[in-house]
């Protein structure tokens, strides 16, 4: 059994331009749990307020399988483990599993840490022993292991043996600088497997474009724990991409993981969900999960693939929830839509006609820039509209936004909204720090007295992406809004050439979905 350890929420966020709020991280953690990841590294507690908030809120997260893991360092030099603040911060997270990193390369010990090789060994041993005495699962990340091993194999091995002897549940060999090549990994891991009696793990970076290859080679050589990130997000050239590692293990190497065949079909969707949540475009050429990963171009090839798919595809794309693009959009086919609808309490099993119409609409909308991967609530509203079971809570007559830039540099937006609720017409005006904020306030003034539950709904996050310009039209803006009401959170989407219009669309879906799923109901994500 290979242990899957995801560090998207910690190492992944080191990627330039990637930032996740605590709320984002919780939503990603839920999806990683659905996928079957064993350990989800949530962050570096004590390093920033966002991670502290994440671990606080993660305590109430209900996960079916995964364990949230906190990441930190060994004790500092010349103090006891009991007195070390960062070890204390790890324990305070309440996480059952902890991961600490320590130095294995003498150069780093003497130059970066400025301590002796003996003290470094003591730091590793003491820290692991102390955390084990607190009854936690403890993983030891051997930082710069491969470079360290190449420089001084005896010392690198001794550091790992010290962690193992202190009780580490796995010793993770890290290619921190990402420059090691597969044949070196194969040799070194084999030597470590022979020398140590402890489960070994691999943590690879992609600086030499070998992170996935190195991870697979390490597992082939005896590692039983693999660390990586969704979509390979990470510092510099990124981390090992779990969306490639997981299917390779399951489909090609016959390795057992907690991602069974059913869960593996979620891979493409989870990958895109993480991209959307990070406000990054999914990469079309990404192996296994990219939109083009199974797209066939050219006459003979395309028509042949319909008859003889196996001749042109390295795996059946359905196994990872992807599709040969000839068929449909990114959101997948009939079965997954039917399954999604069921999650929303809508039974479509006997209604293949509606399924077909909805899939056509999704395809059309995605062509215009919509993306439903992080906007389940908008998808549900669209579905109910198609089925004719959707009851709007209000009808817009018009809205208007005015922006004012003042002499003192302040920018204010004023929104006026004209709306019909239960046969009455209301006009409301509000000010905000931006158009969405002003529109949201005006809408609440207009309809709040009819729908007291609206008070509980807050807009948590707001993401804007300008999509590629299409021929003959202006650039299109996509707005994603995340909302919450204290026991659940949901995502909605709006698309328009006008950013305010796109925001309004996402805002209306957010409010309407929130109103149609009041707090008392059981929570759904
Ligand atoms: Zn790393």
XYZ file of C-alpha atoms and ligand atoms in Angstrom:
526
model
C 0.000 0.000 0.000
C 1.467 3.344 -1.037
C 0.696 6.328 1.200
C -0.379 9.441 -0.713
C 0.661 12.691 0.915
C -0.538 15.953 -0.619
C 1.261 19.217 0.062
C -0.644 21.499 -2.312
C -1.783 23.630 0.631
C 1.780 24.114 1.885
C 4.512 23.516 -0.729
C 2.040 24.158 -3.582
C 1.306 27.662 -2.355
C 4.998 28.513 -2.740
C 4.271 28.836 -6.435
C 4.514 32.393 -7.671
C 1.090 33.951 -8.041
C -0.723 31.239 -6.124
C -2.552 32.295 -3.021
C -5.243 30.402 -1.128
C -7.419 31.775 1.667
C -8.170 29.611 4.694
C -11.621 29.009 3.186
C -10.065 27.935 -0.144
C -7.815 25.533 1.698
C -10.714 23.938 3.526
C -12.603 23.439 0.275
C -9.558 21.921 -1.392
C -9.034 19.624 1.606
C -12.610 18.311 1.268
C -12.020 17.453 -2.391
C -8.670 15.809 -1.714
C -10.414 13.705 0.898
C -13.053 12.677 -1.653
C -10.264 11.673 -3.989
C -8.702 9.359 -1.405
C -5.552 11.227 -0.408
C -4.221 9.832 2.896
C -2.517 12.904 4.350
C -3.244 16.547 3.540
C -0.522 18.900 4.648
C -2.383 22.062 5.602
C 0.446 24.499 6.212
C 3.152 25.721 8.509
C 1.419 26.715 11.760
C 2.956 29.679 13.424
C 4.275 30.979 10.114
C 1.267 33.128 9.262
C -2.263 33.952 10.479
C -3.886 32.257 7.473
C -2.405 28.886 8.427
C -3.366 29.362 12.051
C -6.966 30.048 10.968
C -6.865 27.012 8.685
C -5.810 24.634 11.457
C -8.354 26.126 13.849
C -11.187 25.622 11.382
C -9.860 22.256 10.181
C -10.622 20.862 13.647
C -14.322 20.817 12.750
C -13.831 19.547 9.204
C -15.486 16.164 8.706
C -13.247 14.041 6.495
C -14.021 10.493 5.438
C -10.476 9.234 5.170
C -7.704 11.849 4.995
C -5.764 13.198 7.942
C -4.838 16.861 8.080
C -1.117 17.229 8.720
C 0.854 20.171 10.096
C 4.331 20.948 8.828
C 7.250 22.417 10.747
C 10.907 22.185 11.508
C 12.955 20.291 14.077
C 13.761 22.085 17.320
C 16.169 24.983 17.076
C 19.755 24.433 18.088
C 20.829 24.473 21.740
C 17.399 24.223 23.387
C 15.244 21.276 24.423
C 12.408 19.998 22.265
C 9.970 20.739 25.106
C 10.969 24.425 25.043
C 10.798 24.827 21.303
C 8.047 27.161 20.099
C 7.630 25.723 16.639
C 7.213 22.170 17.946
C 4.670 23.551 20.421
C 2.815 25.253 17.544
C 2.668 21.910 15.721
C 1.169 20.191 18.740
C -1.326 22.996 19.285
C -2.897 22.350 15.885
C -4.310 19.161 17.376
C -3.319 17.341 14.188
C -2.877 13.629 14.614
C -0.126 13.616 11.981
C 2.858 15.954 11.891
C 5.713 16.373 9.456
C 9.007 17.980 10.401
C 12.007 18.662 8.241
C 15.667 18.561 9.141
C 19.033 18.913 7.474
C 20.948 16.018 5.945
C 23.608 17.871 3.980
C 26.658 18.843 6.065
C 27.036 22.068 4.051
C 23.596 23.196 5.197
C 24.227 22.153 8.789
C 27.421 24.130 9.156
C 26.599 27.069 6.859
C 22.805 27.599 7.102
C 22.164 26.340 10.634
C 25.649 27.228 11.825
C 25.816 24.330 14.176
C 27.792 21.129 14.542
C 26.966 17.863 12.792
C 26.398 16.235 16.223
C 23.956 18.914 17.362
C 22.007 18.533 14.110
C 21.608 14.803 14.801
C 20.401 15.594 18.301
C 17.918 18.149 16.930
C 16.414 15.493 14.644
C 16.352 12.737 17.260
C 14.986 14.894 20.094
C 12.259 16.415 17.943
C 10.960 13.128 16.562
C 11.101 11.488 19.992
C 9.260 14.369 21.633
C 6.441 14.455 19.055
C 6.138 10.660 19.247
C 5.865 10.939 23.042
C 2.823 13.140 22.373
C 1.290 10.176 20.502
C 1.363 11.650 17.011
C 2.149 10.125 13.651
C 5.479 11.729 12.743
C 6.978 11.994 9.278
C 10.537 13.192 8.928
C 11.361 15.139 5.747
C 15.071 14.726 5.072
C 15.713 18.063 3.399
C 18.240 18.221 0.548
C 18.644 14.476 1.025
C 19.866 13.542 -2.450
C 22.396 16.377 -2.660
C 23.470 15.604 0.885
C 23.835 11.908 0.098
C 25.946 12.664 -2.948
C 28.200 14.909 -0.860
C 28.447 12.700 2.230
C 26.471 9.437 2.124
C 27.470 8.350 5.625
C 26.166 11.522 7.255
C 22.936 11.700 5.237
C 22.257 8.081 6.163
C 23.021 8.778 9.811
C 20.496 11.615 9.957
C 17.815 9.344 8.496
C 18.768 6.514 10.865
C 18.525 8.909 13.803
C 14.979 9.881 12.792
C 14.065 6.218 12.298
C 15.520 5.178 15.654
C 13.613 8.010 17.349
C 10.395 6.474 16.055
C 9.573 8.342 12.826
C 6.679 6.670 11.003
C 8.333 7.419 7.684
C 11.566 9.031 6.585
C 10.937 11.085 3.478
C 13.847 11.550 1.092
C 13.574 15.042 -0.380
C 15.046 16.282 -3.630
C 14.648 19.820 -2.410
C 16.606 21.471 -5.215
C 14.960 19.232 -7.783
C 18.114 18.536 -9.772
C 18.501 14.780 -9.227
C 17.941 12.447 -12.167
C 15.952 9.187 -12.158
C 18.929 6.822 -12.411
C 20.492 8.495 -9.350
C 17.224 8.272 -7.425
C 16.922 4.577 -8.267
C 20.426 3.825 -7.017
C 20.266 5.942 -3.861
C 16.812 4.767 -2.793
C 17.885 1.149 -3.259
C 20.905 1.785 -1.009
C 18.680 3.405 1.619
C 16.171 0.553 1.511
C 19.030 -1.856 2.136
C 20.477 0.227 4.972
C 17.368 1.201 6.946
C 14.423 -0.598 8.441
C 11.841 2.200 8.256
C 9.172 3.116 5.700
C 10.759 5.497 3.189
C 9.055 8.306 1.293
C 9.911 10.516 -1.666
C 9.417 14.287 -2.046
C 10.543 15.499 -5.462
C 10.765 18.894 -7.110
C 10.624 19.416 -10.845
C 13.668 21.582 -11.598
C 15.109 18.959 -13.944
C 11.645 18.023 -15.275
C 11.959 14.705 -13.463
C 9.719 15.101 -10.399
C 7.099 12.577 -11.505
C 9.699 10.207 -12.943
C 11.789 10.450 -9.778
C 8.750 9.703 -7.615
C 7.821 6.628 -9.653
C 11.399 5.367 -9.745
C 11.676 5.844 -5.973
C 8.509 3.803 -5.423
C 9.789 1.128 -7.765
C 12.954 1.029 -5.676
C 11.046 0.597 -2.418
C 9.580 3.893 -1.204
C 6.088 3.432 0.205
C 5.079 7.063 0.763
C 4.921 9.754 -1.908
C 4.552 13.509 -1.481
C 3.365 15.817 -4.221
C 0.885 18.509 -5.156
C -2.176 18.771 -7.340
C -1.212 19.894 -10.838
C 2.421 19.979 -9.747
C 2.026 23.409 -8.178
C 5.068 24.506 -6.252
C 8.016 26.804 -6.060
C 10.181 27.411 -9.163
C 9.405 24.617 -11.646
C 6.973 23.004 -9.228
C 6.559 19.812 -7.201
C 5.841 16.262 -8.280
C 2.375 16.244 -9.843
C 0.059 13.851 -8.016
C -2.390 13.949 -10.907
C 0.231 12.052 -12.921
C 1.658 9.952 -10.093
C -1.660 8.544 -8.856
C -2.873 7.122 -12.199
C 0.612 5.829 -13.010
C 0.699 3.926 -9.717
C -2.801 2.559 -10.064
C -3.090 1.923 -13.772
C 0.453 1.123 -14.799
C 2.436 -0.110 -11.796
C -0.215 -2.184 -10.079
C 0.483 -0.360 -6.814
C -2.301 -0.186 -4.280
C -3.361 3.227 -2.938
C -6.483 4.549 -1.238
C -7.582 5.953 -4.603
C -9.688 3.051 -5.872
C -11.180 2.881 -9.362
C -14.254 4.925 -8.380
C -12.244 7.670 -6.769
C -9.744 7.765 -9.621
C -12.584 8.917 -11.878
C -12.733 12.110 -9.775
C -9.128 12.978 -10.681
C -9.807 15.343 -13.584
C -12.559 17.153 -11.746
C -10.508 17.570 -8.560
C -7.524 18.785 -10.569
C -9.636 21.449 -12.269
C -11.327 22.361 -9.008
C -7.953 23.052 -7.421
C -6.901 25.141 -10.437
C -10.090 27.198 -10.344
C -9.854 27.683 -6.600
C -6.277 28.885 -7.030
C -7.547 31.165 -9.803
C -5.229 29.539 -12.325
C -6.270 28.282 -15.729
C -6.157 24.497 -15.964
C -3.269 23.547 -18.251
C -4.711 21.940 -21.402
C -1.623 19.856 -22.155
C -1.379 18.415 -18.649
C -1.035 14.605 -18.849
C -4.095 12.541 -17.810
C -6.288 15.480 -16.730
C -5.700 18.223 -19.322
C -8.444 19.162 -21.742
C -6.181 18.174 -24.631
C -4.685 15.085 -22.984
C -6.870 12.812 -25.099
C -7.855 15.192 -27.882
C -7.283 13.746 -31.316
C -6.574 15.948 -34.246
C -6.519 15.139 -37.913
C -8.937 13.151 -40.072
C -7.585 9.629 -40.199
C -6.444 9.618 -36.639
C -9.721 11.023 -35.291
C -11.952 8.634 -37.202
C -9.687 5.712 -36.378
C -9.773 6.577 -32.709
C -13.535 6.234 -32.658
C -13.223 2.654 -33.909
C -10.055 1.680 -32.191
C -9.453 3.921 -29.216
C -6.816 1.776 -27.605
C -4.598 2.213 -30.654
C -4.197 5.925 -30.001
C -4.614 6.351 -26.240
C -2.233 5.244 -23.505
C -5.155 4.719 -21.128
C -8.933 4.889 -21.342
C -9.543 8.569 -20.429
C -12.721 7.665 -18.543
C -10.584 5.925 -15.904
C -9.317 9.330 -14.727
C -12.605 11.135 -15.401
C -11.317 12.712 -18.585
C -12.762 12.301 -22.039
C -11.559 12.206 -25.563
C -12.454 15.794 -26.448
C -14.340 14.628 -29.521
C -17.163 13.871 -27.137
C -17.863 16.783 -24.777
C -16.785 19.512 -22.460
C -14.469 19.419 -19.522
C -17.208 18.600 -17.073
C -17.553 15.049 -18.329
C -20.369 12.962 -19.572
C -23.749 11.654 -18.676
C -22.791 9.429 -15.791
C -20.938 12.119 -13.904
C -23.676 14.695 -14.485
C -26.271 12.228 -13.233
C -24.092 11.574 -10.192
C -23.612 15.282 -9.547
C -27.340 15.920 -9.832
C -27.967 13.164 -7.319
C -25.670 14.928 -4.836
C -27.905 17.947 -5.295
C -31.020 15.895 -4.592
C -32.114 15.783 -8.240
C -32.812 12.380 -9.772
C -31.983 12.312 -13.477
C -31.500 8.567 -13.917
C -34.688 8.098 -15.949
C -34.366 11.345 -17.843
C -31.650 10.962 -20.451
C -33.210 13.703 -22.556
C -32.675 16.362 -19.894
C -29.160 15.047 -19.262
C -28.425 15.560 -22.951
C -29.866 19.082 -23.008
C -27.966 20.070 -19.884
C -24.699 18.703 -21.254
C -25.237 20.715 -24.418
C -25.823 23.861 -22.354
C -22.709 23.232 -20.278
C -20.679 22.803 -23.427
C -22.086 26.021 -24.841
C -21.561 27.956 -21.607
C -18.004 26.694 -21.170
C -17.329 27.816 -24.692
C -18.335 31.302 -23.573
C -16.023 31.203 -20.592
C -18.066 29.613 -17.803
C -16.468 27.062 -15.575
C -18.560 25.024 -13.167
C -15.815 23.103 -11.443
C -15.711 25.527 -8.534
C -19.305 26.683 -8.969
C -21.570 23.802 -8.022
C -24.266 26.196 -6.861
C -24.533 27.847 -10.287
C -24.645 24.407 -11.884
C -27.498 23.373 -9.608
C -29.476 26.530 -10.410
C -28.941 25.964 -14.112
C -30.138 22.377 -13.762
C -33.282 23.382 -11.886
C -34.016 26.014 -14.522
C -33.776 23.370 -17.250
C -36.091 21.096 -15.300
C -38.570 23.916 -14.755
C -38.474 23.451 -10.973
C -36.620 26.653 -10.258
C -38.460 29.449 -8.413
C -36.632 32.774 -8.476
C -36.650 34.706 -5.206
C -36.797 38.107 -6.876
C -36.877 39.675 -10.320
C -34.527 42.434 -11.353
C -35.959 45.447 -13.109
C -32.631 47.276 -13.387
C -29.501 48.287 -11.555
C -27.056 51.125 -11.923
C -23.558 51.629 -10.536
C -21.775 54.940 -10.206
C -18.150 55.175 -9.260
C -16.739 58.265 -7.642
C -13.069 59.095 -7.136
C -12.675 61.821 -4.535
C -10.061 64.464 -4.030
C -8.700 62.667 -0.950
C -8.000 59.587 -3.068
C -10.950 57.541 -1.759
C -12.972 55.589 -4.280
C -16.632 54.957 -3.540
C -19.249 53.116 -5.530
C -22.947 53.735 -5.270
C -25.453 51.190 -6.534
C -29.167 51.608 -7.080
C -31.280 48.588 -7.650
C -34.910 48.231 -8.744
C -36.379 44.879 -7.926
C -39.680 43.001 -7.695
C -40.425 40.692 -4.778
C -43.807 39.029 -4.220
C -45.535 41.506 -6.518
C -44.023 44.614 -4.894
C -41.496 46.925 -6.449
C -38.532 48.067 -4.364
C -35.832 50.611 -5.002
C -32.734 50.573 -2.842
C -29.472 52.463 -2.913
C -26.248 51.599 -1.087
C -22.608 52.587 -1.032
C -19.699 50.189 -1.076
C -15.965 50.015 -1.608
C -16.556 48.509 -5.050
C -19.436 47.688 -7.367
C -20.005 44.161 -6.077
C -20.011 45.303 -2.488
C -22.432 48.148 -3.284
C -24.750 45.896 -5.306
C -24.709 43.261 -2.591
C -25.662 45.840 0.031
C -28.424 47.350 -2.098
C -29.836 43.897 -2.837
C -29.893 43.067 0.867
C -31.714 46.322 1.650
C -34.261 45.591 -1.073
C -35.104 41.983 -0.236
C -33.732 41.481 3.294
C -37.063 41.903 5.072
C -38.595 39.099 2.990
C -35.701 36.734 3.513
C -34.220 37.022 7.005
C -31.894 34.079 6.258
C -29.985 36.457 3.989
C -28.331 37.882 7.113
C -26.420 34.653 7.601
C -25.013 34.604 4.066
C -21.632 36.243 3.621
C -19.530 36.599 0.498
C -16.234 35.047 1.502
C -14.166 35.460 -1.582
C -14.281 36.966 -4.987
C -12.030 36.001 -7.889
C -11.789 37.666 -11.254
C -10.107 36.236 -14.301
C -9.865 37.897 -17.678
C -10.106 35.153 -20.260
C -8.407 35.105 -23.609
C -9.787 37.421 -26.162
C -11.890 35.615 -28.713
C -12.019 36.609 -32.330
C -14.346 39.505 -32.973
C -15.277 40.124 -29.358
C -13.687 41.853 -26.429
C -12.008 40.005 -23.593
C -14.419 38.107 -21.379
C -14.331 38.336 -17.594
C -15.154 35.401 -15.355
C -16.094 36.055 -11.741
C -16.160 33.323 -9.113
C -17.774 34.042 -5.751
C -17.497 31.859 -2.676
C -20.205 32.303 -0.099
C -20.868 30.780 3.291
C -23.551 30.806 5.951
C -21.806 29.294 8.936
C -22.491 25.644 8.222
C -21.691 25.325 4.540
C -20.028 27.141 1.693
C -20.765 27.249 -2.020
C -19.346 28.640 -5.245
C -21.037 30.525 -8.077
C -19.902 31.883 -11.411
C -20.736 34.738 -13.758
C -19.312 35.595 -17.182
C -19.619 38.725 -19.262
C -17.620 41.197 -21.260
C -18.574 43.593 -18.481
C -17.078 42.845 -15.084
C -20.013 44.300 -13.149
C -22.492 42.232 -15.099
C -20.403 39.094 -14.506
C -20.258 39.923 -10.794
C -24.001 40.497 -10.617
C -24.678 37.135 -12.215
C -22.467 35.317 -9.705
C -23.949 37.361 -6.858
C -27.552 36.508 -7.759
C -26.736 32.783 -7.957
C -24.965 33.026 -4.620
C -27.893 34.678 -2.862
C -30.532 32.488 -4.485
C -28.698 29.268 -3.746
C -28.146 30.375 -0.148
C -31.826 31.226 0.267
C -32.956 27.910 -1.189
C -30.661 25.941 1.167
C -31.243 27.553 4.568
C -28.866 26.892 7.433
C -30.914 24.290 9.300
C -30.394 21.778 6.503
C -27.575 19.349 6.794
C -24.325 20.847 5.617
C -23.095 20.192 2.134
C -19.989 21.527 0.542
Zn 9.360 20.817 -1.188
